[in-house]
Coordinates of C-alpha atoms and ligand atoms in Angstrom, one line a residue:
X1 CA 315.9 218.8 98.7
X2 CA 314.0 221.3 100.7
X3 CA 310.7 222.0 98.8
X4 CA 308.1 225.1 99.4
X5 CA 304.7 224.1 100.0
X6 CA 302.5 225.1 96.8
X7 CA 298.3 225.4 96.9
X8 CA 296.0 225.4 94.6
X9 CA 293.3 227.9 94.7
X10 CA 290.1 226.6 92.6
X11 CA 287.5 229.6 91.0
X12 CA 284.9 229.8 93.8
X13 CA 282.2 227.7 92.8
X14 CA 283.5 225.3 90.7
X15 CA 284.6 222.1 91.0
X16 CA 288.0 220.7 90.0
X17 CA 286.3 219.1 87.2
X18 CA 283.7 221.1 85.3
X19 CA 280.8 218.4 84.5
X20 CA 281.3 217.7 80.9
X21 CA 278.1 215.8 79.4
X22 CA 278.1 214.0 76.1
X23 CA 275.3 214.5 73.5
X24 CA 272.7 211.4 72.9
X25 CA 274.8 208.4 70.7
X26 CA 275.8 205.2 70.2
X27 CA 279.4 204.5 70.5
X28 CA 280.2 201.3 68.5
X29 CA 283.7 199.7 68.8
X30 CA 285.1 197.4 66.3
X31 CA 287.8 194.8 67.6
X32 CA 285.5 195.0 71.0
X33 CA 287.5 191.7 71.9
X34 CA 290.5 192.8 71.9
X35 CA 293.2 194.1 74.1
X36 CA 292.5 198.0 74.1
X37 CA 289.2 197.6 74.6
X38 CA 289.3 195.4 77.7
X39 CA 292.2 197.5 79.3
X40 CA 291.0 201.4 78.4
X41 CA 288.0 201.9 76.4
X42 CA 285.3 199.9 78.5
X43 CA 286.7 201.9 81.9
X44 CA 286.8 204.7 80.3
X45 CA 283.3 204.2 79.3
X46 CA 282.5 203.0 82.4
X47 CA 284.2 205.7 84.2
X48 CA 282.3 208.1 81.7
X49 CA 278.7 206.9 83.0
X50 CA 279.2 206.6 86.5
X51 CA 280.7 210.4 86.5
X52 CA 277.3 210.8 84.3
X53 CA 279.4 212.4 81.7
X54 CA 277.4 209.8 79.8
X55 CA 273.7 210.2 80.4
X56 CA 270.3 207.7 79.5
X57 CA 270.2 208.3 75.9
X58 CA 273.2 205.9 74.8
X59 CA 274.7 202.7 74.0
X60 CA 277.8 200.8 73.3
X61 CA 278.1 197.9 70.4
X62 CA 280.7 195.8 70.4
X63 CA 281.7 195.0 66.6
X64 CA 284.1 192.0 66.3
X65 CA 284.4 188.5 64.5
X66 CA 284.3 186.2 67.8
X67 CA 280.8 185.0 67.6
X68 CA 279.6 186.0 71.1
X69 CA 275.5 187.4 72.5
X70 CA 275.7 190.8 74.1
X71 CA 275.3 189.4 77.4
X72 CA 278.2 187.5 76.8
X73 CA 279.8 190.5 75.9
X74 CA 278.6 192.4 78.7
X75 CA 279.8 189.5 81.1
X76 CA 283.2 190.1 79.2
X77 CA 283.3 193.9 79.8
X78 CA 282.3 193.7 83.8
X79 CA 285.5 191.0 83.4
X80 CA 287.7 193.8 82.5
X81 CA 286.0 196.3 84.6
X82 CA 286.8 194.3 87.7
X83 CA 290.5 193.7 86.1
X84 CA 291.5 197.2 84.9
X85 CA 289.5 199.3 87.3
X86 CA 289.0 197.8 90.4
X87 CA 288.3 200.9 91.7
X88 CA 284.9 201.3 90.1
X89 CA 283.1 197.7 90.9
X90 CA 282.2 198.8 94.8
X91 CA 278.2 199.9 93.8
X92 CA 277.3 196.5 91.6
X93 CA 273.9 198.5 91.0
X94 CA 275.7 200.6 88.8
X95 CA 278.0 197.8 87.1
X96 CA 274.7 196.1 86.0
X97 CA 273.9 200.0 84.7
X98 CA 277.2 200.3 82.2
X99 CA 276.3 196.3 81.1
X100 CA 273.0 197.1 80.6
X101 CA 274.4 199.5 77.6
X102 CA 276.3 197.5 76.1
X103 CA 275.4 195.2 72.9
X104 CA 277.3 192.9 70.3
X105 CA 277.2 191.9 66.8
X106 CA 279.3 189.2 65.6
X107 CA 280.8 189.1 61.8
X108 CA 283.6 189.5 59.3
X109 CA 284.9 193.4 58.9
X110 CA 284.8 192.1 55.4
X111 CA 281.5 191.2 54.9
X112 CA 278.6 193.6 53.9
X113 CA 276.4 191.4 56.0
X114 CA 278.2 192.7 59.4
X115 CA 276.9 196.3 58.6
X116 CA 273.4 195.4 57.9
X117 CA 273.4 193.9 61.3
X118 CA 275.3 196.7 62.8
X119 CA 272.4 199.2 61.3
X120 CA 269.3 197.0 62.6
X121 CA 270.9 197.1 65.9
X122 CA 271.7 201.2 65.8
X123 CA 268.1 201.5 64.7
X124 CA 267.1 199.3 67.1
X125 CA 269.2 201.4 69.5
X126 CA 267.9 204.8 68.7
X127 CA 264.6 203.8 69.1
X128 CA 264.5 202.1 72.5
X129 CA 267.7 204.2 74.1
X130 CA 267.3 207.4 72.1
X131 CA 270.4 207.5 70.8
X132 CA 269.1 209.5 68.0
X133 CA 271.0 208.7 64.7
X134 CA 274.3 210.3 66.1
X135 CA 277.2 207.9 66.1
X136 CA 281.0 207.4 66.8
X137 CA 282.6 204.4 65.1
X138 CA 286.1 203.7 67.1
X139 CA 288.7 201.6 65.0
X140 CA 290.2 199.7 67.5
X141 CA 291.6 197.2 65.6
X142 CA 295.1 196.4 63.4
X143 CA 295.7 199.0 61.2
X144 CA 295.3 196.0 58.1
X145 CA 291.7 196.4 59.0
X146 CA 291.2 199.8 58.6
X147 CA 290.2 200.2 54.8
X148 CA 287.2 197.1 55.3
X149 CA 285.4 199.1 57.8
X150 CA 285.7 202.3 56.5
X151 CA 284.9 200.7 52.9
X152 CA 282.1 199.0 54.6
X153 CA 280.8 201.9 56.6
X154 CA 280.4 203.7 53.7
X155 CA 278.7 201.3 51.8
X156 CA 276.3 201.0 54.5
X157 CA 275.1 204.5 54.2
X158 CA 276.3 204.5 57.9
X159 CA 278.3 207.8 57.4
X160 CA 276.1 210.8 56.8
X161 CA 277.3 213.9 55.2
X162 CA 279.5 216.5 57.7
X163 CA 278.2 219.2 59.3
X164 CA 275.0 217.3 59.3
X165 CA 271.9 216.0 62.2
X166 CA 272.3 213.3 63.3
X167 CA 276.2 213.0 62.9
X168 CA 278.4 210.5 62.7
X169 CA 282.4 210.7 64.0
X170 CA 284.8 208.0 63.3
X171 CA 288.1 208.0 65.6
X172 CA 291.0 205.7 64.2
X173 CA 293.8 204.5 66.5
X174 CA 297.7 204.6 66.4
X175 CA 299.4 203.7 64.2
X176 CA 298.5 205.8 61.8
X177 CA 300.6 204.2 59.0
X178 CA 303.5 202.4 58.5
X179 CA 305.6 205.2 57.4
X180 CA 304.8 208.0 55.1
X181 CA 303.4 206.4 51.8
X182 CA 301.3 204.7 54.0
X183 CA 299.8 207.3 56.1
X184 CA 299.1 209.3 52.6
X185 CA 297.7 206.2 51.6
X186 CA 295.6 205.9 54.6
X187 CA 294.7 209.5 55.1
X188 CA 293.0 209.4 51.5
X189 CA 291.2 206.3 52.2
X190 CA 289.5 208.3 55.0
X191 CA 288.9 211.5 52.9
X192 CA 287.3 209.1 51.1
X193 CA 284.7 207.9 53.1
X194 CA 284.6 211.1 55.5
X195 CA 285.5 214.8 55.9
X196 CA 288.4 215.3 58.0
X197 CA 286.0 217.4 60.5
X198 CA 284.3 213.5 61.0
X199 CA 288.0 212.2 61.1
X200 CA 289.4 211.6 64.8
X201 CA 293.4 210.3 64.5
X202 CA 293.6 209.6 68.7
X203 CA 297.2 209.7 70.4
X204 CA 296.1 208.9 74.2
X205 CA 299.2 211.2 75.1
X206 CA 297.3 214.1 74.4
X207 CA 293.9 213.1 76.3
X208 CA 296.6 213.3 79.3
X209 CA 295.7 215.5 81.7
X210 CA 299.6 216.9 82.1
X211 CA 300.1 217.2 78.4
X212 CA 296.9 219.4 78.5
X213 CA 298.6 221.7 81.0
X214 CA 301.7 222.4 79.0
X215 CA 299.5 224.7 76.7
X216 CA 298.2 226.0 80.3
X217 CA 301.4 226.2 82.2
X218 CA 302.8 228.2 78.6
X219 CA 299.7 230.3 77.9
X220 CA 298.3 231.4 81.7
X221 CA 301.1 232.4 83.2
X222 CA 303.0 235.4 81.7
X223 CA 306.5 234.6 83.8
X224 CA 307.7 231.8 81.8
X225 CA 306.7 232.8 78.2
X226 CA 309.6 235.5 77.8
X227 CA 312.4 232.9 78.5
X228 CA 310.8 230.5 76.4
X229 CA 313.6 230.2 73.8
X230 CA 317.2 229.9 72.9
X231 CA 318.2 233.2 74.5
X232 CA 317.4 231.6 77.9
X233 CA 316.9 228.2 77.6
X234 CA 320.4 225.5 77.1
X235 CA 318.2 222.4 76.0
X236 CA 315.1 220.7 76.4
X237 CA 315.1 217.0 77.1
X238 CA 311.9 214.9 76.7
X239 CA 312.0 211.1 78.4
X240 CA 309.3 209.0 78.2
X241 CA 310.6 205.5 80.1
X242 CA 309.1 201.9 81.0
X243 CA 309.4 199.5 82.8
X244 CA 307.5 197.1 81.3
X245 CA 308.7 195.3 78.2
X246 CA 306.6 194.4 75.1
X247 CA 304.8 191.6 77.1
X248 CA 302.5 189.4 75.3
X249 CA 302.3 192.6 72.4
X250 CA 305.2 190.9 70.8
X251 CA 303.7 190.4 67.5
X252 CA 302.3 194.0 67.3
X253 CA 305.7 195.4 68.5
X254 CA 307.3 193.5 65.7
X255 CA 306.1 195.5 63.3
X256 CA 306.2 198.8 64.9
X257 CA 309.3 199.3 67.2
X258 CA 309.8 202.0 69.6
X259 CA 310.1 204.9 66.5
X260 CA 306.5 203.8 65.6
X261 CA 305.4 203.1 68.5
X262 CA 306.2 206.4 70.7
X263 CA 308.4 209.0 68.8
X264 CA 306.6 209.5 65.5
X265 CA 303.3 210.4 67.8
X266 CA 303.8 210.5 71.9
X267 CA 307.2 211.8 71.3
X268 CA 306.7 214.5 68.7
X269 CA 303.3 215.3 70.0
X270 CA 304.4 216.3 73.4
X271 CA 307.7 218.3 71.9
X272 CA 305.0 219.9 69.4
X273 CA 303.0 221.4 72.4
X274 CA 306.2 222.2 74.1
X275 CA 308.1 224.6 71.4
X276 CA 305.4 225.7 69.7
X277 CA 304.2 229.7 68.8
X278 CA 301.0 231.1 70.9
X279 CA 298.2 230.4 69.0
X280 CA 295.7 233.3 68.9
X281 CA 293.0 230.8 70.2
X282 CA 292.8 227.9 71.9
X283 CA 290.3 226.7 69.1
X284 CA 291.0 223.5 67.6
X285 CA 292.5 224.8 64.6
X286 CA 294.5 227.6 65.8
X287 CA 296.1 224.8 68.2
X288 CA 296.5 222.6 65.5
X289 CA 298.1 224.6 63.0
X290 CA 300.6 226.4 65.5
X291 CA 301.7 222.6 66.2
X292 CA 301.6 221.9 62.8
X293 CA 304.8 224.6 62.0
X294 CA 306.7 223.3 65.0
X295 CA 306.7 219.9 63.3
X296 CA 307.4 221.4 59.7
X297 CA 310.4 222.8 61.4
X298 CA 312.1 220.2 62.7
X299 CA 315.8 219.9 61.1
X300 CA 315.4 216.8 58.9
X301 CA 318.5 214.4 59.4
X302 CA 319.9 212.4 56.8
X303 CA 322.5 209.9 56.3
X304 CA 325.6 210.9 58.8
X305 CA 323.4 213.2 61.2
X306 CA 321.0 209.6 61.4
X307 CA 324.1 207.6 62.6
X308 CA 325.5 210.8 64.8
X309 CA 322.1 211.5 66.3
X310 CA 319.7 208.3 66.4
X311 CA 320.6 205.6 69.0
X312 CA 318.8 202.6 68.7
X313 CA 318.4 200.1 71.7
X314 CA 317.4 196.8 72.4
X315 CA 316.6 194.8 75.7
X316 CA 318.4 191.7 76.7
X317 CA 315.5 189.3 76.7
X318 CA 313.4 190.8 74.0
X319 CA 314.4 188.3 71.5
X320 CA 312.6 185.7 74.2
X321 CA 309.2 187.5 74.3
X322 CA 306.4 185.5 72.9
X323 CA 306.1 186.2 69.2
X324 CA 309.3 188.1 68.7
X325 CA 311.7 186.5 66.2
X326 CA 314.9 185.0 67.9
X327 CA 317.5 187.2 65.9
X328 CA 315.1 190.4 65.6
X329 CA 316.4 193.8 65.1
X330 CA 313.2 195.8 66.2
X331 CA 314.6 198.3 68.6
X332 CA 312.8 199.3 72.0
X333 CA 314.5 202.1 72.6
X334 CA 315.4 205.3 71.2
X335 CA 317.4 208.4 71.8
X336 CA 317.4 211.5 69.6
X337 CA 319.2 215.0 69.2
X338 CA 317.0 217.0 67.7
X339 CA 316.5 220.3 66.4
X340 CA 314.2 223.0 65.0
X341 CA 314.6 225.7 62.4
X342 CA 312.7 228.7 63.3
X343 CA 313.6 231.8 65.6
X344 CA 313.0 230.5 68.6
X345 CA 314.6 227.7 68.8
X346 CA 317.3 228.1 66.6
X347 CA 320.3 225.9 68.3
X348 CA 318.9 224.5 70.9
X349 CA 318.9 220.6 71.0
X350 CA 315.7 219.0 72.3
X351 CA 316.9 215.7 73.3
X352 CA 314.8 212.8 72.7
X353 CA 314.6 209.4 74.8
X354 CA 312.0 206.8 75.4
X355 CA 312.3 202.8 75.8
X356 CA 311.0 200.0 77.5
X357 CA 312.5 197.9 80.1
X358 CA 314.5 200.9 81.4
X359 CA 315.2 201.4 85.2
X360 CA 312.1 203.9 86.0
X361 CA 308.5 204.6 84.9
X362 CA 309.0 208.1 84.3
X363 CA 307.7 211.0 81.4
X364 CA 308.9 214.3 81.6
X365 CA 309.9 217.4 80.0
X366 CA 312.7 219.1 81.2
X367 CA 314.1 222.8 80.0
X368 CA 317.5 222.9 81.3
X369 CA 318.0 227.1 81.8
X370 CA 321.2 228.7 80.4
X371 CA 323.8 228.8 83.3
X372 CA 324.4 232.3 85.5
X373 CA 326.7 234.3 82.8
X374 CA 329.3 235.0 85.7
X375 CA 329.5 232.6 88.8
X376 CA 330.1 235.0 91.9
X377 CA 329.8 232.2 94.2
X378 CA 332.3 229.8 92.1
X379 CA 335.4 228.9 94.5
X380 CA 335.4 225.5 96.2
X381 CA 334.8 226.1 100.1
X382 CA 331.6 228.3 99.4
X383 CA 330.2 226.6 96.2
X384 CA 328.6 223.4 97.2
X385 CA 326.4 222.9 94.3
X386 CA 326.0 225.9 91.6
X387 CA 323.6 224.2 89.0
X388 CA 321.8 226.1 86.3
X389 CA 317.8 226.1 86.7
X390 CA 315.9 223.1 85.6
X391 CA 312.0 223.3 84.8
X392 CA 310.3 220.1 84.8
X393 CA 306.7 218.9 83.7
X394 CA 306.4 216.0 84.9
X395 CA 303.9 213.9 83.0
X396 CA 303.6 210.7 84.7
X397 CA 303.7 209.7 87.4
X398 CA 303.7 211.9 90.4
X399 CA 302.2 214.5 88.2
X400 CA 303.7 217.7 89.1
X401 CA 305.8 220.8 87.9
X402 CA 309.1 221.3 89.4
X403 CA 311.3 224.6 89.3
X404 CA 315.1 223.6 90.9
X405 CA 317.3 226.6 91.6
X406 CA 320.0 228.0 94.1
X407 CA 319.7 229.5 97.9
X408 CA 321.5 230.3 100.0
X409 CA 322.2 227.8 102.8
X410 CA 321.5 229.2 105.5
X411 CA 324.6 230.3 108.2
X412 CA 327.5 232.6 108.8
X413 CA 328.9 231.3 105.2
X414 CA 328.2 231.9 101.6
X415 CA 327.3 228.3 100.9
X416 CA 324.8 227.6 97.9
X417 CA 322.7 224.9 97.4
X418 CA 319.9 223.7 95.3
X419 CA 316.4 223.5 96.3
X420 CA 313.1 222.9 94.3
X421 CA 309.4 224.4 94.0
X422 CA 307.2 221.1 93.6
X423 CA 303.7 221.0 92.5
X424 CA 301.8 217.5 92.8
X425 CA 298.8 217.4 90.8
X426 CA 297.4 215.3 93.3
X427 CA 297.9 217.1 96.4
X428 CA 297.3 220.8 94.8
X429 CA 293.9 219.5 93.5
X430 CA 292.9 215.9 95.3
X431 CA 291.9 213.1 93.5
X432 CA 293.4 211.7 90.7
X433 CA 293.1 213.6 87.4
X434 CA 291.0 211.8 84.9
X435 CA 292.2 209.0 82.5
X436 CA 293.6 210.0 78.9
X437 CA 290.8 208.1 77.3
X438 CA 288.1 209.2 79.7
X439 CA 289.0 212.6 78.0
X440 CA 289.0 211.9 74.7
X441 CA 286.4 209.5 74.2
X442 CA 283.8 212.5 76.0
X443 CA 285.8 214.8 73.4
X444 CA 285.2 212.6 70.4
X445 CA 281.4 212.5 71.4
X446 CA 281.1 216.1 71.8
X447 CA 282.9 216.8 68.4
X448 CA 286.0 218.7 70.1
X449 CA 288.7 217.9 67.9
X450 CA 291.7 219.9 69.7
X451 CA 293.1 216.8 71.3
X452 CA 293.4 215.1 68.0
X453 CA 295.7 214.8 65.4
X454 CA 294.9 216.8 62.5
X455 CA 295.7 215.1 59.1
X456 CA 298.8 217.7 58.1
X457 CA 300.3 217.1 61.5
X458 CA 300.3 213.4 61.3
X459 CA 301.4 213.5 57.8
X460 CA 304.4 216.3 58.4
X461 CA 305.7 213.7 61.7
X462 CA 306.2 210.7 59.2
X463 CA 307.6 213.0 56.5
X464 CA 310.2 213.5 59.5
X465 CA 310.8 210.2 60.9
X466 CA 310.9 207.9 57.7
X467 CA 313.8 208.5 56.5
X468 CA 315.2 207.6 60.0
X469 CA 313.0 204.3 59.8
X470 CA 314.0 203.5 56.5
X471 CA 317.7 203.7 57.1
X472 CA 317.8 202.6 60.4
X473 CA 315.9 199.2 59.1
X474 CA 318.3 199.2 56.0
X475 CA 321.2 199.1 58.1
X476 CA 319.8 197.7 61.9
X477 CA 322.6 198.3 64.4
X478 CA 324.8 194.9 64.9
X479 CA 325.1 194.8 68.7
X480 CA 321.3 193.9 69.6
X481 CA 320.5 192.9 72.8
X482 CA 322.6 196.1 73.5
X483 CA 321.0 197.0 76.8
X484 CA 320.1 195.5 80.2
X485 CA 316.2 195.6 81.4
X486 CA 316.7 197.9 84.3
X487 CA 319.2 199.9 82.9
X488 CA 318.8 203.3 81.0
X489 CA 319.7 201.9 77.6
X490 CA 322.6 201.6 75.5
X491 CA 325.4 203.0 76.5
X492 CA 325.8 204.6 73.4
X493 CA 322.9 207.1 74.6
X494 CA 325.0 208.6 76.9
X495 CA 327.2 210.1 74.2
X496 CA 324.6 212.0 72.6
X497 CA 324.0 214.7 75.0
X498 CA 327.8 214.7 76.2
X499 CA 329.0 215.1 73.0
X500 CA 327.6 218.6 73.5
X501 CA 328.4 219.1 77.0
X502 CA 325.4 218.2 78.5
X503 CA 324.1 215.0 80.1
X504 CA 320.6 213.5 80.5
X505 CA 318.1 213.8 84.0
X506 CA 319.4 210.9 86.3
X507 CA 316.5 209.9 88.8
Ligands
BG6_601 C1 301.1 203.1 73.7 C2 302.2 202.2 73.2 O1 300.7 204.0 72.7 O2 301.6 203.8 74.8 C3 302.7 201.3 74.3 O3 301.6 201.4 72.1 C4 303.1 202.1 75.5 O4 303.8 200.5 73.8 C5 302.0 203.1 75.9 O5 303.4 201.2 76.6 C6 302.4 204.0 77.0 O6 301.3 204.7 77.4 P1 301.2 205.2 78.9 O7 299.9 206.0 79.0 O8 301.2 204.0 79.8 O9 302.4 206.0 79.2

């Protein structure tokens, strides 16, 4: 498809990203020795210093029950480093500079002990780094382990009050729950031991540069805003695919499944952003709140609209996966009709489909326009292609926006085809943007709550999806391994959207 060239002017004077510098701290991680850790939060970190986002006055401990010294721990991160982000280990000067921050203490979430270490070493810490008292706790650990550390935290006097010099910030990791009764559950454990201003619920979707611009791509431009809604818009279709399967996460996955694991937070996150009101600013709250009523309007299905508009999926070879049960029922895919009760979207299905093992790596949102009310160009020798407008933000990868619409072909006849406007991220601006966590780990440290979940929110999305959990586990579908890896799941997706006359993005 023939696609105009697109530039990107940048304000004169500024770079493409604004330096962004975090306040002094210590930024202590509990389950340093696990997977997350290794793969996101030390390069982001890492990433974070070298940019000198991160200045002198800071240090990282490493919290976990694997007795190790904090040079071994360091010797673990530059591991990871080297493994993750190969891209950073060219100046070894500065490699030596991110383990030189870094710091360990070994012990039992459990145990009062592990705190009264983790305190002697944050003194220690704010006397010889100046970290000065101010603290973010990251739970990067099963969600099991939640209620020891915050329990333990607290009993530590290691939380001060909010609103208070030096502060403290704690940032808990997906999932957040099991399904509703346990997110209460969980969400009053931590309004227990902290004020939700200190509270940090992380979905690394929304630390995503692309996510970020749908609220600029809706709120800077005026041209888009006024077909924003059912009068103009046919439906809205929201993939988020993989390639990969569930790997060596197989016991993880086993608990959560794909509704867990991507639509109850990626999935609803990203379609929150997408249909929701302008807020008046783009303060935390005011964002938070407008997202807030998008997911309080979603149309809750029950019963028959579960088995009409849910289809589960499950990869052939899943059942093989280390850690996964051989007859398992845990579905890695899922594809949704959705819809959502207020004005604007009254009627319009948002159409809902992630899953692993599919046939492309690809996230994208994609408003598929009402078609031309009267086709002038419809008969057969001078129609080549007549295909209603498609908007797409693509997410990841090749991180672009892309408008498709009809032109002329040029010559003597009246032959239409489609073209597209492309914008690459990458070629408007150069350089890659920066990593989700990168983002939100800066964010956590300098108290910006916007691209966090806000208890309500994260409360309203499990209201919405349990009862789809609880009845898709009562009755699992019968034909798992229902899909082929490489595929794009069951074939029973296809149905959903044609049911209505419509049919999913092909790539
Ligand atoms: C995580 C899920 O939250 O997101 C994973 O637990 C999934 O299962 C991952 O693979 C996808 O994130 P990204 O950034 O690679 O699209």
């Amino acid at each position: 498809m023939p696609q105009p060239r697109i530039e990107a002017q940048l304000p004169q004077g500024r770079e493409a990203h604004p330096a962004r510098v975090a306040p002094p701290c210590a930024f202590v991680v509990f389950g340093a020795t696990g997977d997350l850790t290794r793969r996101k939060l030390m390069p982001a970190i890492a990433r974070l210093i070298l940019r000198g986002s991160i200045q002198e006055q800071f240090a990282v401990v490493g919290v976990a029950r694997r007795p190790l010294s904090a040079e071994g721990f360091g010797d673990e991160v530059v591991k990871a480093i080297h493994e993750f982000a190969p891209g950073l280990c060219g100046d070894a000067e500065q490699l030596r500079e991110v383990a030189g921050r870094l710091d360990y203490v070994s012990g039992d979430f459990a145990e009062p002990a592990t705190y009264q270490r983790l305190r002697a070493a944050l003194e220690r810490h704010d006397r010889d780094h100046g970290t000065a008292g101010n603290r973010v706790f990251y739970l990067a650990t099963p969600p099991s382990e939640f209620e020891d550390i915050l329990t333990g935290l607290k009993a530590a006097e290691l939380i001060s009050p909010p609103h208070h010099e030096p502060w403290v910030r704690v940032v808990i990791e997906k999932p957040f729950g099991r399904d509703l009764a346990t997110a209460l559950e969980l969400n009053r454990l931590a309004a227990r031991v902290l004020d939700e201003s200190q509270t940090f619920r992380i979905d690394h979707y929304l630390g995503k540069e692309t996510v970020q611009n749908i609220l600029v791509f809706r709120f800077a431009n005026s041209m888009f805003e006024p077909l924003w809604n059912r009068k103009y818009v046919d439906f809205v279709e929201i993939c988020a695919a993989e390639t990969v399967g569930v790997g060596t996460r197989g016991k993880f996955y086993e608990e959560t499944g794909v509704l867990r694991d991507i639509v109850q937070n990626h999935l609803l996150e990203v379609l929150a952003l997408t249909a929701m009101e302008a807020p008046n600013t783009a303060e935390a709250e005011d964002v938070r709140g407008e997202k807030l009523q998008v997911l309080r309007a979603l149309r809750q299905p029950w019963h028959d609209t579960i088995v009409r508009d849910v289809v589960l999926g499950q990869y052939r070879g899943y059942r093989e996966e280390p850690d996964v049960a051989p007859d398992s029922v845990t579905p890695t895919f899922a594809a949704l009709r959705v819809f959502i009760d207020n004005w604007r979207w009254q009627g319009v299905p948002f159409y809902l489909r992630t899953g692993k093992r599919l046939a492309k790596r690809v996230t994208e949102v994609s408003f598929h326009m009402q078609p031309v009310p009267l086709s002038l160009f419809g008969r057969e020798d001078v129609c080549e292609n007549l295909e209603p407008n498609v908007l797409t933000l693509r997410i990841q990868p090749d991180e672009g926006i892309r408008l498709s619409f009809a032109s002329k072909i040029p010559g003597f006849d009246q032959m239409v085809g489609a073209v597209s406007m492309d914008m690459n991220y990458v070629e408007a601006f150069g350089g890659e943007p920066p990593e989700a966590y990168e983002r939100l780990l800066l964010d956590a440290m300098r108290g910006d709550a916007t691209l966090f979940s806000r208890r309500d929110a994260v409360e309203a999305s499990w209201r919405w999806i349990t009862p789809i959990l609880q009845q898709t586990e009562a009755e699992p579908p019968r034909d798992f391994p229902n899909y082929e890896p490489g595929s794009w799941g069951p074939v029973a997706a296809r149905s959903l959207p044609q049911r209505d006359g419509r049919r999913w993005s092909e790539w």
